[in-house]
Coordinates of C-alpha atoms and ligand atoms in Angstrom, one line a residue:
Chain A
X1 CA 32.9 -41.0 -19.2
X2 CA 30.4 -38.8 -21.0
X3 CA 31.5 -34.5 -21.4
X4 CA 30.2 -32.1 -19.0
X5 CA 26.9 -30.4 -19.8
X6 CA 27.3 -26.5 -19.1
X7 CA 24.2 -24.8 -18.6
X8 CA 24.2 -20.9 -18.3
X9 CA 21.6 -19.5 -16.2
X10 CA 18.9 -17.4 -17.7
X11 CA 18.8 -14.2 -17.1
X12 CA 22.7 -14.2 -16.2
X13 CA 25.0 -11.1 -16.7
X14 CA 24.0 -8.1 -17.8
X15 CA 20.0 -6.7 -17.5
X16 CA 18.0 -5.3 -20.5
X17 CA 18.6 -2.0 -19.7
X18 CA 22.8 -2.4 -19.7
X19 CA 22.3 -5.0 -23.0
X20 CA 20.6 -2.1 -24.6
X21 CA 22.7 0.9 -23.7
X22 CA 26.4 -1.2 -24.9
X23 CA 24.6 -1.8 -28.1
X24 CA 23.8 1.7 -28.6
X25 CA 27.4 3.0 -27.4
X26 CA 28.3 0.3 -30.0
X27 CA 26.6 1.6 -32.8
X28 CA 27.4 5.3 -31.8
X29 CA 30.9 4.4 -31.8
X30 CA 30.9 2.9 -35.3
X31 CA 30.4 6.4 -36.3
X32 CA 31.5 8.5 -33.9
X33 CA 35.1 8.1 -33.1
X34 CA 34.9 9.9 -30.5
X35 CA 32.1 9.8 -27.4
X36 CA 32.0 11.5 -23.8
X37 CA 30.1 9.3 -21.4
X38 CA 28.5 10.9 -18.7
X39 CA 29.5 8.6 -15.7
X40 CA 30.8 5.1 -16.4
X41 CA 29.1 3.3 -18.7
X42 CA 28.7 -0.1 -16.1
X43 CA 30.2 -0.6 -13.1
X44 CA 32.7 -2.5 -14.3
X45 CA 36.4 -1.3 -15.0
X46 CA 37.2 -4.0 -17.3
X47 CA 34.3 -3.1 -19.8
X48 CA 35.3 0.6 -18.4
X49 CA 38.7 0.1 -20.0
X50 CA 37.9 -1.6 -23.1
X51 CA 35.2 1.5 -24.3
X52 CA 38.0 3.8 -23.4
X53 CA 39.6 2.0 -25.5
X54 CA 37.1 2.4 -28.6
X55 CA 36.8 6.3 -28.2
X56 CA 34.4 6.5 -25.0
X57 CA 35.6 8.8 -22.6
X58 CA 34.2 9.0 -18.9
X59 CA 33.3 12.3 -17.9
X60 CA 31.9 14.0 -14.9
X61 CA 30.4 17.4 -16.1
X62 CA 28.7 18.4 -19.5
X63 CA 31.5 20.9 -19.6
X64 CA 34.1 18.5 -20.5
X65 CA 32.1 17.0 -22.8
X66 CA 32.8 17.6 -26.8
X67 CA 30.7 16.4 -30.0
X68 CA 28.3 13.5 -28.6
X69 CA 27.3 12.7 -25.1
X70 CA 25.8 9.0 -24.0
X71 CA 23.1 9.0 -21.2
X72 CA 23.9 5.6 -19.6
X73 CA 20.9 3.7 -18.0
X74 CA 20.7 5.1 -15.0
X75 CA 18.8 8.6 -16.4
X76 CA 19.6 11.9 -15.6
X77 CA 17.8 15.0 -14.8
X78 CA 15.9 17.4 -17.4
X79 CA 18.2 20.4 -16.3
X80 CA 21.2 18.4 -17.9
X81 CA 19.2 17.6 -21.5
X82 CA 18.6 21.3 -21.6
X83 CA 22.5 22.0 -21.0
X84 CA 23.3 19.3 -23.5
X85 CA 20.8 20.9 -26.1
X86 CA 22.5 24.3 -25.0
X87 CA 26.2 22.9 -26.0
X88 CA 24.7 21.6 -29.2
X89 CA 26.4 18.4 -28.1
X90 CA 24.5 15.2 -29.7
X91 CA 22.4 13.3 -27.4
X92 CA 22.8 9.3 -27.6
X93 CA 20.2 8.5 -24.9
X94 CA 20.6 5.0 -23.3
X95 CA 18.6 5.8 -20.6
X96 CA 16.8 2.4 -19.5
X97 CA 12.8 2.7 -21.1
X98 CA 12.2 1.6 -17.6
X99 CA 13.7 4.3 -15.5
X100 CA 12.6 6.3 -18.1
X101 CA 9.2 5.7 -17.0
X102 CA 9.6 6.0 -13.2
X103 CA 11.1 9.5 -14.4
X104 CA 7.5 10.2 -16.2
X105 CA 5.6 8.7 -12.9
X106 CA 7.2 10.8 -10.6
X107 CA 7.0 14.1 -12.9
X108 CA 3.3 13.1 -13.5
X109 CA 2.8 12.8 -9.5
X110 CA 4.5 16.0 -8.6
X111 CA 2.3 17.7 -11.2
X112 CA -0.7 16.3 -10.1
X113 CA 0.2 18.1 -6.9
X114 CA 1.3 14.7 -5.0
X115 CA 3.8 14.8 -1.8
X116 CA 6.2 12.7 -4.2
X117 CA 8.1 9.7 -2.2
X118 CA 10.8 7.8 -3.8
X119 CA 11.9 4.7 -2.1
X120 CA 15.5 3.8 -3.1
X121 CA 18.7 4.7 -2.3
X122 CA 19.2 8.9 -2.5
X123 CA 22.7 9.0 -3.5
X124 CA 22.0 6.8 -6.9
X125 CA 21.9 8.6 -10.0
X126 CA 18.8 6.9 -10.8
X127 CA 17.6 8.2 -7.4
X128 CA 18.8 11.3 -8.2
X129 CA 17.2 11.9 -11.6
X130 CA 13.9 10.9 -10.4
X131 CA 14.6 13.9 -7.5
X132 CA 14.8 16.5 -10.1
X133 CA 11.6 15.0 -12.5
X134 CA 9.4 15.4 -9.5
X135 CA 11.1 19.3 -9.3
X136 CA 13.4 18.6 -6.3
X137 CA 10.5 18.4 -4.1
X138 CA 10.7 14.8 -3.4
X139 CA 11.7 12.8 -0.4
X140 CA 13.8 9.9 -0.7
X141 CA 13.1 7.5 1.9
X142 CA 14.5 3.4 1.6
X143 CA 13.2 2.4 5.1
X144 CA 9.8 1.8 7.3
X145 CA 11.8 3.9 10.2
X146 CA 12.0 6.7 7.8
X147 CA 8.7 6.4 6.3
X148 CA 7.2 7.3 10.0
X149 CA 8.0 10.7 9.3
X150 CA 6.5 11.5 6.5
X151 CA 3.1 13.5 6.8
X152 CA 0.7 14.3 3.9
X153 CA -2.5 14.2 2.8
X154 CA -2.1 12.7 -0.6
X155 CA 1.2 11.2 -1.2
X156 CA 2.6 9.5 -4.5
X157 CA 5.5 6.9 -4.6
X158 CA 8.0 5.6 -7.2
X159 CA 10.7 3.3 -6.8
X160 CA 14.3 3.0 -8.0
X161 CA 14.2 0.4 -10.7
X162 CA 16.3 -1.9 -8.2
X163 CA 14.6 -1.5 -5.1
X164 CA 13.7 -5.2 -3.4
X165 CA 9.9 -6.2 -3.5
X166 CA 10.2 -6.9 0.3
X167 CA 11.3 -3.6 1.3
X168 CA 9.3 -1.7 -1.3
X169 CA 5.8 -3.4 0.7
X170 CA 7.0 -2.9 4.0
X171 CA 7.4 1.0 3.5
X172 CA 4.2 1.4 1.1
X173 CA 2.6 -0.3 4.2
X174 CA 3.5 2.3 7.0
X175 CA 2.5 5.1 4.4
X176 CA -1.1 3.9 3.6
X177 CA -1.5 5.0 7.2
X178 CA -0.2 8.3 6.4
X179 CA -2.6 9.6 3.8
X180 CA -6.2 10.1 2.5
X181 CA -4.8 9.2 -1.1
X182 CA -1.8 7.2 -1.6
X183 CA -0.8 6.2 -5.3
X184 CA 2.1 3.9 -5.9
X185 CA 3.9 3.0 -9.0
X186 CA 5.3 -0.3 -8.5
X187 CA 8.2 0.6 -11.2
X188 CA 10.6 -2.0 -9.5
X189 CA 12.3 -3.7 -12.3
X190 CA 12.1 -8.0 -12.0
X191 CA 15.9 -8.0 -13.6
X192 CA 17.3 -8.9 -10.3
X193 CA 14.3 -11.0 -9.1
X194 CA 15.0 -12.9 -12.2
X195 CA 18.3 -13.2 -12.1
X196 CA 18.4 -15.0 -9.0
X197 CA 15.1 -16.8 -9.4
X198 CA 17.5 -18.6 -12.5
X199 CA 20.3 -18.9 -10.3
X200 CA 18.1 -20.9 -7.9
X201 CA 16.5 -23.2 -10.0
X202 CA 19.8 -24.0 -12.3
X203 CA 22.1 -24.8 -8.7
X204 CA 19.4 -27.2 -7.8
X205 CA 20.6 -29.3 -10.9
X206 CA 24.3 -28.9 -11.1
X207 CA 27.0 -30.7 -9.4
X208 CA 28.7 -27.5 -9.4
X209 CA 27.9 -23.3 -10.0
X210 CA 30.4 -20.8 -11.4
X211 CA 29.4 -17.8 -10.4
X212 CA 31.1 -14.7 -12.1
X213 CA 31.3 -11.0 -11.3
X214 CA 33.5 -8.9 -9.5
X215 CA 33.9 -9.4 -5.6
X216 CA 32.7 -6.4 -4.1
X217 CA 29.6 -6.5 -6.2
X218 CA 26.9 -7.0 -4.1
X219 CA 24.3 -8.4 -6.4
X220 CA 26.6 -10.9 -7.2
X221 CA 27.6 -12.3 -3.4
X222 CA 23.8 -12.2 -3.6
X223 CA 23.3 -14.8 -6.2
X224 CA 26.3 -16.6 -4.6
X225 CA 24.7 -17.0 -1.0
X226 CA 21.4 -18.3 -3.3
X227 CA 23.6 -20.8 -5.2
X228 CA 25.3 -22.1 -1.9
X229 CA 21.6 -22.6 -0.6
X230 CA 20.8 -25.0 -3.5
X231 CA 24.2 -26.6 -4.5
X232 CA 26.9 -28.0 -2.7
X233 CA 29.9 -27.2 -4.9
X234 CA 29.7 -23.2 -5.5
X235 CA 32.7 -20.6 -6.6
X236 CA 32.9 -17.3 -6.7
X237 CA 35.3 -16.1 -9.5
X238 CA 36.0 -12.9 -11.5
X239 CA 37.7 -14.2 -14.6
X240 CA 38.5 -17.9 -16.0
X241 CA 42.2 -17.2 -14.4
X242 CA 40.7 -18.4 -11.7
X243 CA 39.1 -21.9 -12.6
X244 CA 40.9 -25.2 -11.0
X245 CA 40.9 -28.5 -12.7
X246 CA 40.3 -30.5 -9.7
X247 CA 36.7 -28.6 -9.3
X248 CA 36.0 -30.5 -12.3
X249 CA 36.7 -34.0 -11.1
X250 CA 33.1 -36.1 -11.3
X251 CA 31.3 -33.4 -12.3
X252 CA 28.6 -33.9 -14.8
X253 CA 26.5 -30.9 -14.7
X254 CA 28.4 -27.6 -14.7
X255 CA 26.1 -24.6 -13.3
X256 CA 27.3 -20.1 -14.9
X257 CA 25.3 -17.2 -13.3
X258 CA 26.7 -13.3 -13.7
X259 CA 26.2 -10.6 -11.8
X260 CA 24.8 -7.6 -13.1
X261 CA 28.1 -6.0 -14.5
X262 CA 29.3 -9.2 -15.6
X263 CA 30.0 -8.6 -19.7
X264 CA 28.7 -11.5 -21.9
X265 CA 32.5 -11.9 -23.5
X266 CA 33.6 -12.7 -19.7
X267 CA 31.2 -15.5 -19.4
X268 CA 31.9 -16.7 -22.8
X269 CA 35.5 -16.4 -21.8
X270 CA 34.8 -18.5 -18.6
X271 CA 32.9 -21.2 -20.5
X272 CA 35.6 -21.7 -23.3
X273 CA 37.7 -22.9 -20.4
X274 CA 34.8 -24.9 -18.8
X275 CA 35.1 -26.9 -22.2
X276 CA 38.8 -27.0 -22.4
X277 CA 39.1 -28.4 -18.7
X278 CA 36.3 -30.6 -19.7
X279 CA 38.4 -32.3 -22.7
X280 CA 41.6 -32.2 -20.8
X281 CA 40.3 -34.4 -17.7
X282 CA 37.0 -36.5 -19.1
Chain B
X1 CA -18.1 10.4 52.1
X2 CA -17.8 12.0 48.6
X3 CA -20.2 11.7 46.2
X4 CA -19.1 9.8 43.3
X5 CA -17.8 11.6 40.1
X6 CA -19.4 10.4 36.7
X7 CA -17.3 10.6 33.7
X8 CA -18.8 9.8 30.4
X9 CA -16.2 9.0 27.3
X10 CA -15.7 11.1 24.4
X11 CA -17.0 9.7 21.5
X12 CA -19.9 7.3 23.5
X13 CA -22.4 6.1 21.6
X14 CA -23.7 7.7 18.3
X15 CA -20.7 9.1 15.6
X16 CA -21.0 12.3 14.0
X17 CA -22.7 10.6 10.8
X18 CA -25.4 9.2 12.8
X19 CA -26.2 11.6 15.3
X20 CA -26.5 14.2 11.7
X21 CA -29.0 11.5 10.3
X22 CA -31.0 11.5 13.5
X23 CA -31.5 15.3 13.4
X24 CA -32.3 15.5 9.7
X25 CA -34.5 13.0 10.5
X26 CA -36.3 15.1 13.5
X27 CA -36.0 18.0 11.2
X28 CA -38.1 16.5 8.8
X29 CA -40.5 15.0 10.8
X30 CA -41.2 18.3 12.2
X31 CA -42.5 19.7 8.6
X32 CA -43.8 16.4 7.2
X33 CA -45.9 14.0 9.5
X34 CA -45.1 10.8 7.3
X35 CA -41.8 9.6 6.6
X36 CA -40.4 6.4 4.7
X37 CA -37.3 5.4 6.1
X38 CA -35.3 2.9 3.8
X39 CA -34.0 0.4 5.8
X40 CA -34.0 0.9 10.0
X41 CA -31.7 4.5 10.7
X42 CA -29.9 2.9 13.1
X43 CA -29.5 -0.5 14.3
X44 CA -31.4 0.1 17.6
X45 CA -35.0 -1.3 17.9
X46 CA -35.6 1.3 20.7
X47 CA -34.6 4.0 19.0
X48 CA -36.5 2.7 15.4
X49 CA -40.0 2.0 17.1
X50 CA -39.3 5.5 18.7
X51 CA -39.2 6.9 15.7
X52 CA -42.1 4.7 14.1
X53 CA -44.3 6.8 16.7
X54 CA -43.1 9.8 15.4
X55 CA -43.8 8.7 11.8
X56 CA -40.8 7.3 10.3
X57 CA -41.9 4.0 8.7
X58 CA -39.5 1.4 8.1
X59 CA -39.6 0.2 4.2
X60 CA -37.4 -2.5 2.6
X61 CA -37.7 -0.7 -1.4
X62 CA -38.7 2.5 -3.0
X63 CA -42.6 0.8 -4.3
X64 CA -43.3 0.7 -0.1
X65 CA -42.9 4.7 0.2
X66 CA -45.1 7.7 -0.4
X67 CA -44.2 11.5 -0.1
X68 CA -40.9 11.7 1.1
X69 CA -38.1 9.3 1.8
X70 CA -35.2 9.4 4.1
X71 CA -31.9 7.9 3.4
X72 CA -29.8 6.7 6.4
X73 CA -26.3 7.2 7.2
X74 CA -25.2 4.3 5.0
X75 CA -25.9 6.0 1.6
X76 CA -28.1 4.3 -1.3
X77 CA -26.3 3.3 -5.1
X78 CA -27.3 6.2 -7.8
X79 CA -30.0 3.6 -9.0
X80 CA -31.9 4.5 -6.2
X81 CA -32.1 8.0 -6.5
X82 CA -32.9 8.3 -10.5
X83 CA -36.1 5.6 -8.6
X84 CA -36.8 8.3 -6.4
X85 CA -36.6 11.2 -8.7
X86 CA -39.1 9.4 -11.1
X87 CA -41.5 8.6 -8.9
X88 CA -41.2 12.2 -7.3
X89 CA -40.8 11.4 -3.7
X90 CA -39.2 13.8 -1.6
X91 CA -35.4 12.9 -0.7
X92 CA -34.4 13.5 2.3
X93 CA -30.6 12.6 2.3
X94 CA -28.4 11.5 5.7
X95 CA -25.9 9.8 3.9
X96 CA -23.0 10.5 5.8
X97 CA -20.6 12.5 4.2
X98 CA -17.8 10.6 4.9
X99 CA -19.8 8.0 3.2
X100 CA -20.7 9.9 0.1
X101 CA -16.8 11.2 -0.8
X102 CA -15.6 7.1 -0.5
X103 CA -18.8 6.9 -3.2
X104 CA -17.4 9.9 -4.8
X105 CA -14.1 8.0 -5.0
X106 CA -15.2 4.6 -5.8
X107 CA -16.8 6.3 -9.2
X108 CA -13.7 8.3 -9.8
X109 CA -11.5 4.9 -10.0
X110 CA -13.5 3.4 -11.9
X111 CA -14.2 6.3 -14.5
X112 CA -10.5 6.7 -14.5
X113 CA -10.4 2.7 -15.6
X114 CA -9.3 1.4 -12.7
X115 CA -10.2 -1.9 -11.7
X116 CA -11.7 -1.0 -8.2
X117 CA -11.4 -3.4 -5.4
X118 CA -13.4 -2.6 -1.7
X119 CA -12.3 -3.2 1.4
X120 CA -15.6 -4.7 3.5
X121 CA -18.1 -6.9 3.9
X122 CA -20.1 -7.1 0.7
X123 CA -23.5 -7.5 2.2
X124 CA -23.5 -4.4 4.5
X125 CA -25.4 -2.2 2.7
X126 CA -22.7 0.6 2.8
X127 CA -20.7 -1.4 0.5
X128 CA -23.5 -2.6 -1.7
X129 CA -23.7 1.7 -2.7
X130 CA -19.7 1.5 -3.1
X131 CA -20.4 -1.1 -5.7
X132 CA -22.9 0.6 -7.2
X133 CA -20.9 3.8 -7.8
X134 CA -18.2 1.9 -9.6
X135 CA -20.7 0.7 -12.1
X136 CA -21.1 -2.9 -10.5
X137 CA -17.4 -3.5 -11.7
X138 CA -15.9 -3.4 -7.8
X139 CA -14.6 -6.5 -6.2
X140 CA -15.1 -7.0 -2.8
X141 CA -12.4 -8.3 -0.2
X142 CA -12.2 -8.8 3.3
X143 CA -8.9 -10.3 3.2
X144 CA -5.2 -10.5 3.2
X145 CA -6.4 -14.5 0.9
X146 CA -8.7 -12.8 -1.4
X147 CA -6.5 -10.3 -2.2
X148 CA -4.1 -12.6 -3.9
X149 CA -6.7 -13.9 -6.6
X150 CA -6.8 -10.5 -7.7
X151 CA -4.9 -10.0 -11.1
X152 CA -4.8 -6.3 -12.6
X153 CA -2.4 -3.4 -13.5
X154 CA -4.1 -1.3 -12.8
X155 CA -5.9 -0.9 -9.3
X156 CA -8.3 1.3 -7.1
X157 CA -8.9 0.8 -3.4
X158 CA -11.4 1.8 -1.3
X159 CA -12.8 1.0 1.9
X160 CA -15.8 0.1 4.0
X161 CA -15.6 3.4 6.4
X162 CA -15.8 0.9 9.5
X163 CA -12.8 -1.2 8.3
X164 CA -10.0 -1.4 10.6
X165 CA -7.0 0.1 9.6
X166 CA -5.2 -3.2 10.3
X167 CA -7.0 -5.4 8.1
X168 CA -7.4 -2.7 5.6
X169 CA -3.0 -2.0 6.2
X170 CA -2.7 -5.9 5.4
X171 CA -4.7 -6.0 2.4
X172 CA -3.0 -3.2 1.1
X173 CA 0.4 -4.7 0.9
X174 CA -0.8 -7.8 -0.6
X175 CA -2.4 -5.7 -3.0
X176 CA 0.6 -3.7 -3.7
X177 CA 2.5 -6.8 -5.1
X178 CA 0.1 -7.5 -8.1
X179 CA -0.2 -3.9 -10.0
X180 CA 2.2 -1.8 -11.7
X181 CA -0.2 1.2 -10.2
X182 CA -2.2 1.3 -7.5
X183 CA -4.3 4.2 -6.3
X184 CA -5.5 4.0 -3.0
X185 CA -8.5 6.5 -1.0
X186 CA -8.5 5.6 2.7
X187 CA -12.0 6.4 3.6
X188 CA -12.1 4.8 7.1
X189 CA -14.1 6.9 8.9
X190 CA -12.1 7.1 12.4
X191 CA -15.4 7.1 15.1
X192 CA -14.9 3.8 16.1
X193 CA -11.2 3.9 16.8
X194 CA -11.6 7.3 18.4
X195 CA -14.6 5.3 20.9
X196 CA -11.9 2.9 21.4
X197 CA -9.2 5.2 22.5
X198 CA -12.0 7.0 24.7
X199 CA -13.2 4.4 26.4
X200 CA -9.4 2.8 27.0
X201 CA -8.4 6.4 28.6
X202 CA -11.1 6.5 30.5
X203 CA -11.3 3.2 32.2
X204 CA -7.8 3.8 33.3
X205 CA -9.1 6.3 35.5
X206 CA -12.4 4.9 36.6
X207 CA -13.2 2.1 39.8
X208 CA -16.4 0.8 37.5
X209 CA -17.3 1.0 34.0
X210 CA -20.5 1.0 32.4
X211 CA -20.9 0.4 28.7
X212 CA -24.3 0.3 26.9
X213 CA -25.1 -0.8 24.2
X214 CA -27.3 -4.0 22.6
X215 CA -26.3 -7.2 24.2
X216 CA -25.6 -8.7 19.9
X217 CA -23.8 -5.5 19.3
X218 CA -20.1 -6.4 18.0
X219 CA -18.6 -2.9 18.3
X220 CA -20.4 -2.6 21.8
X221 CA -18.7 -6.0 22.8
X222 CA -15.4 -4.6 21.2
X223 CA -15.2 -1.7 24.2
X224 CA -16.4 -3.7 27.1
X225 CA -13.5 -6.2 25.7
X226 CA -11.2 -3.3 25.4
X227 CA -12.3 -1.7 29.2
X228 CA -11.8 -5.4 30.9
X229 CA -8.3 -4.7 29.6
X230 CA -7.6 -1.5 31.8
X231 CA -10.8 -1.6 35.0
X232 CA -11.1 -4.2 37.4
X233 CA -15.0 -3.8 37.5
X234 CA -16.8 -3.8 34.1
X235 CA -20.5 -3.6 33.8
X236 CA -22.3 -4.5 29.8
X237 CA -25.5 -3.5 30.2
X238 CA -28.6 -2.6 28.0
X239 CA -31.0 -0.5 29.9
X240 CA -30.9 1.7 33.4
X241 CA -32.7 -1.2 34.6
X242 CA -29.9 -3.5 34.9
X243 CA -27.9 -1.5 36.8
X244 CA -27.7 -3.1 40.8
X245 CA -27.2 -0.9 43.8
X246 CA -23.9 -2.8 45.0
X247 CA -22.1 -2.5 42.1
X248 CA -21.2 1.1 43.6
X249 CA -20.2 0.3 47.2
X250 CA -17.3 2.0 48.3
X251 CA -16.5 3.4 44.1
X252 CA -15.1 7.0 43.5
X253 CA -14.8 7.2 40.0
X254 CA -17.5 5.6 37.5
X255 CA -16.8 5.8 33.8
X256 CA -20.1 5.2 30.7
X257 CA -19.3 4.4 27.5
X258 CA -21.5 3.7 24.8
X259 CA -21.8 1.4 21.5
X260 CA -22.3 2.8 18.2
X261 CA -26.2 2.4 17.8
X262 CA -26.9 3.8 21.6
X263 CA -28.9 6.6 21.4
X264 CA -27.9 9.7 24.1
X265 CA -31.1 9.7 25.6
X266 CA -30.2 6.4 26.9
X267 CA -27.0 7.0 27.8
X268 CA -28.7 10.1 30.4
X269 CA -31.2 7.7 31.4
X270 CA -28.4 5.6 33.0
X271 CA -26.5 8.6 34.5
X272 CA -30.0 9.7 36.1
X273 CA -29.9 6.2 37.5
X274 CA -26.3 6.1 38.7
X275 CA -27.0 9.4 40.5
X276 CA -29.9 8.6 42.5
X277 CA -27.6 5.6 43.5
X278 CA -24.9 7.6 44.5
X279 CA -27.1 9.6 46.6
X280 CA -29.2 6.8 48.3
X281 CA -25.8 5.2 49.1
X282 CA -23.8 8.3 50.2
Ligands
F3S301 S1 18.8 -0.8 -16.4 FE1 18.3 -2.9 -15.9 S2 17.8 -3.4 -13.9 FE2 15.9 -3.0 -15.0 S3 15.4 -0.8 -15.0 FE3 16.6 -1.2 -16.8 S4 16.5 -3.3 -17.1
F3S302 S1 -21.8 7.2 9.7 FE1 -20.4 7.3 11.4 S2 -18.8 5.8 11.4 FE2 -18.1 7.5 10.3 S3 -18.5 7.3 8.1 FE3 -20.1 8.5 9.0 S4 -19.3 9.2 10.9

């Protein structure tokens, strides 16, 4: 019998915006041996662990921090650069170029003298940051019941970078009946939308999907339910541990999708013993 | 037995722009006995051969006209005017201003490099100004379909002013999906709705209800649609002359409506006509 023939999914694992900010943490770290982080780096406590590990240490507050500070990719408000610059701490800035510029779009809107609505989820840092660009004065709303309320004459929405398409319309919908002007930045990121776009068209050619990522991640249940949809052999693991043999049995074409927080090493880790299993029962 | 009580809607018949362009029109005709009118003022032939006898002559372009020229509620592209100034006719202008500031907006977009789309019918000569204003660079759309050819990043909406906010709602979100910004005036002009709601209340409360208006009106069709929906008697007619005696038998309350192009004069015609019923019935 021929070997299996594992494909990994584009677009699986980690986003730009996460790919980016480990590399920079990486190359701060080569010469810095030691680096607060402001908030964890991912959400992910074994790629948590292992920066800890390297000399990156989670903080909470600037005041804890020493030295060098990393922005992670979420953003975070002006008021915090300026206490950063105040501590003379070094600034290693992973913010996502991205969320970066829904930060600009909704400092531009408030200045422009817009009612400033950002549709996401108000307790995300992301959320959070864009709040204090648009000088506090915006309303965070993430649903049509909520977008009912709001009453201006010239309102101007961003989104949080991870915001669905679906939900983003349906809202922007109710508030073109709201206001003379309405001006909308679309700055919904198409990571996700990608992500499970690949998942999708890669089950519908496998005998059988891995899908990795940690098991109260929701993004990754997400591309799970996708997989199941498409493919009728479909597991949910967090590490190789994990893997069976007998999942293996007639397979030919082996199926990996990540979640968001999924670290490449992890999958490379899970596809290492793909191949082993592969040579041990084929 | 009582007399019957006559209750005419708010908002019959001629909206604010309209009724303003008939007065300036009166107003000019008082100083000036010969007036070019470019294109009919309204869409009533009563009202337009009325105001032939007064001295308003219908033209089709600029070359027909002599001494001074009136332009109707519906506004005229920039073009126009710089024709005007040159051959140094007087301008007598009834654009609406409602009309005028979604003009005013359709230039800003597109000054601002926007790629301007309209919401309307392209041949209504409202629209064709709208294009005008954006430097012949506008796209036109009517619908939720043509609004998914359209491929830009950057996009500026405005809108016929007697679009309906549904269609114009619908178009929106489809529109929503395609730019990273989109900057959206709503210039509907809310007369008609407001008829609508008037003539709804009010035929709740009425035995009868009258609506005038031309028999190939659509708007006037619209409310006697909308009045079958809430009176169990409901009269479309186009002149006093078609009222009948026995419609008003044993009625208490009679309700009058009135399309967009129905002149008040008509309207009280009617009313006159209903009374002397009332009292030859009584
Ligand atoms: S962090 Fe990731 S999800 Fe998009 S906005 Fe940046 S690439
Ligand atoms: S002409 Fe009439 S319908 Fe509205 S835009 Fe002006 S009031």
């Amino acid at each position: 019998m021929l070997p299996m023939k594992i494909r990994i999914a584009q677009n699986a694992g980690f986003c730009y915006g996460v790919r980016r900010a480990i590399k920079i943490a990486d190359e701060a770290l080569e010469k810095n041996k030691s680096i607060y982080s402001l908030g964890p780096i991912i959400h992910n406590p074994q790629v948590v662990s292992e920066y800890e590990k390297k000399g990156l240490k989670v903080v909470e507050s600037i005041d804890e921090a020493k030295n060098a500070i990393l922005i992670r990719s979420h953003g975070i408000p002006p008021q915090i650069y300026k206490l950063i610059n105040k501590k003379k701490l070094e600034c290693i800035d992973a913010t996502c170029p991205f969320v970066k510029e829904a930060q600009d779009y909704a400092k531009q809107l408030y200045e422009e003298g817009y009612f400033v609505v950002i549709i996401g989820d108000k307790n995300h840092p992301e959320v959070q940051a864009h709040i204090a660009y648009a000088n506090y004065q915006a309303q965070v709303i993430n649903s049509k019941e909520e977008a009912k309320n709001i009453q201006a004459q010239k309102i101007g929405v961003v989104s949080q970078t991870t915001q669905s398409v679906d939900n983003f319309v349906s809202i922007v919908s109710e508030l073109v009946k709201k206001a003379k002007e309405i001006r909308i930045f679309n700055t919904i990121c198409d990571a996700t939308e990608k992500r499970q776009e690949s998942a999708k068209e890669l089950a519908q050619i496998s005998d059988i999907m891995i899908v990795i990522g940690g098991k109260n991640s929701a993004n990754t249940r997400k591309l799970f339910e996708i997989c199941l949809n498409f493919c009728k052999k479909v597991y949910y693991i967090e590490t190789k541990e994990e893997l069976k043999k007998e999942w293996f049995y007639n397979v030919k074409n082996v199926g990996i999708t990540a979640g968001a927080s999924t670290p490449s090493w992890l999958i490379d880790d899970v596809i290492q013993a793909i191949e082993s299993i592969d040579n041990d029962i084929h």
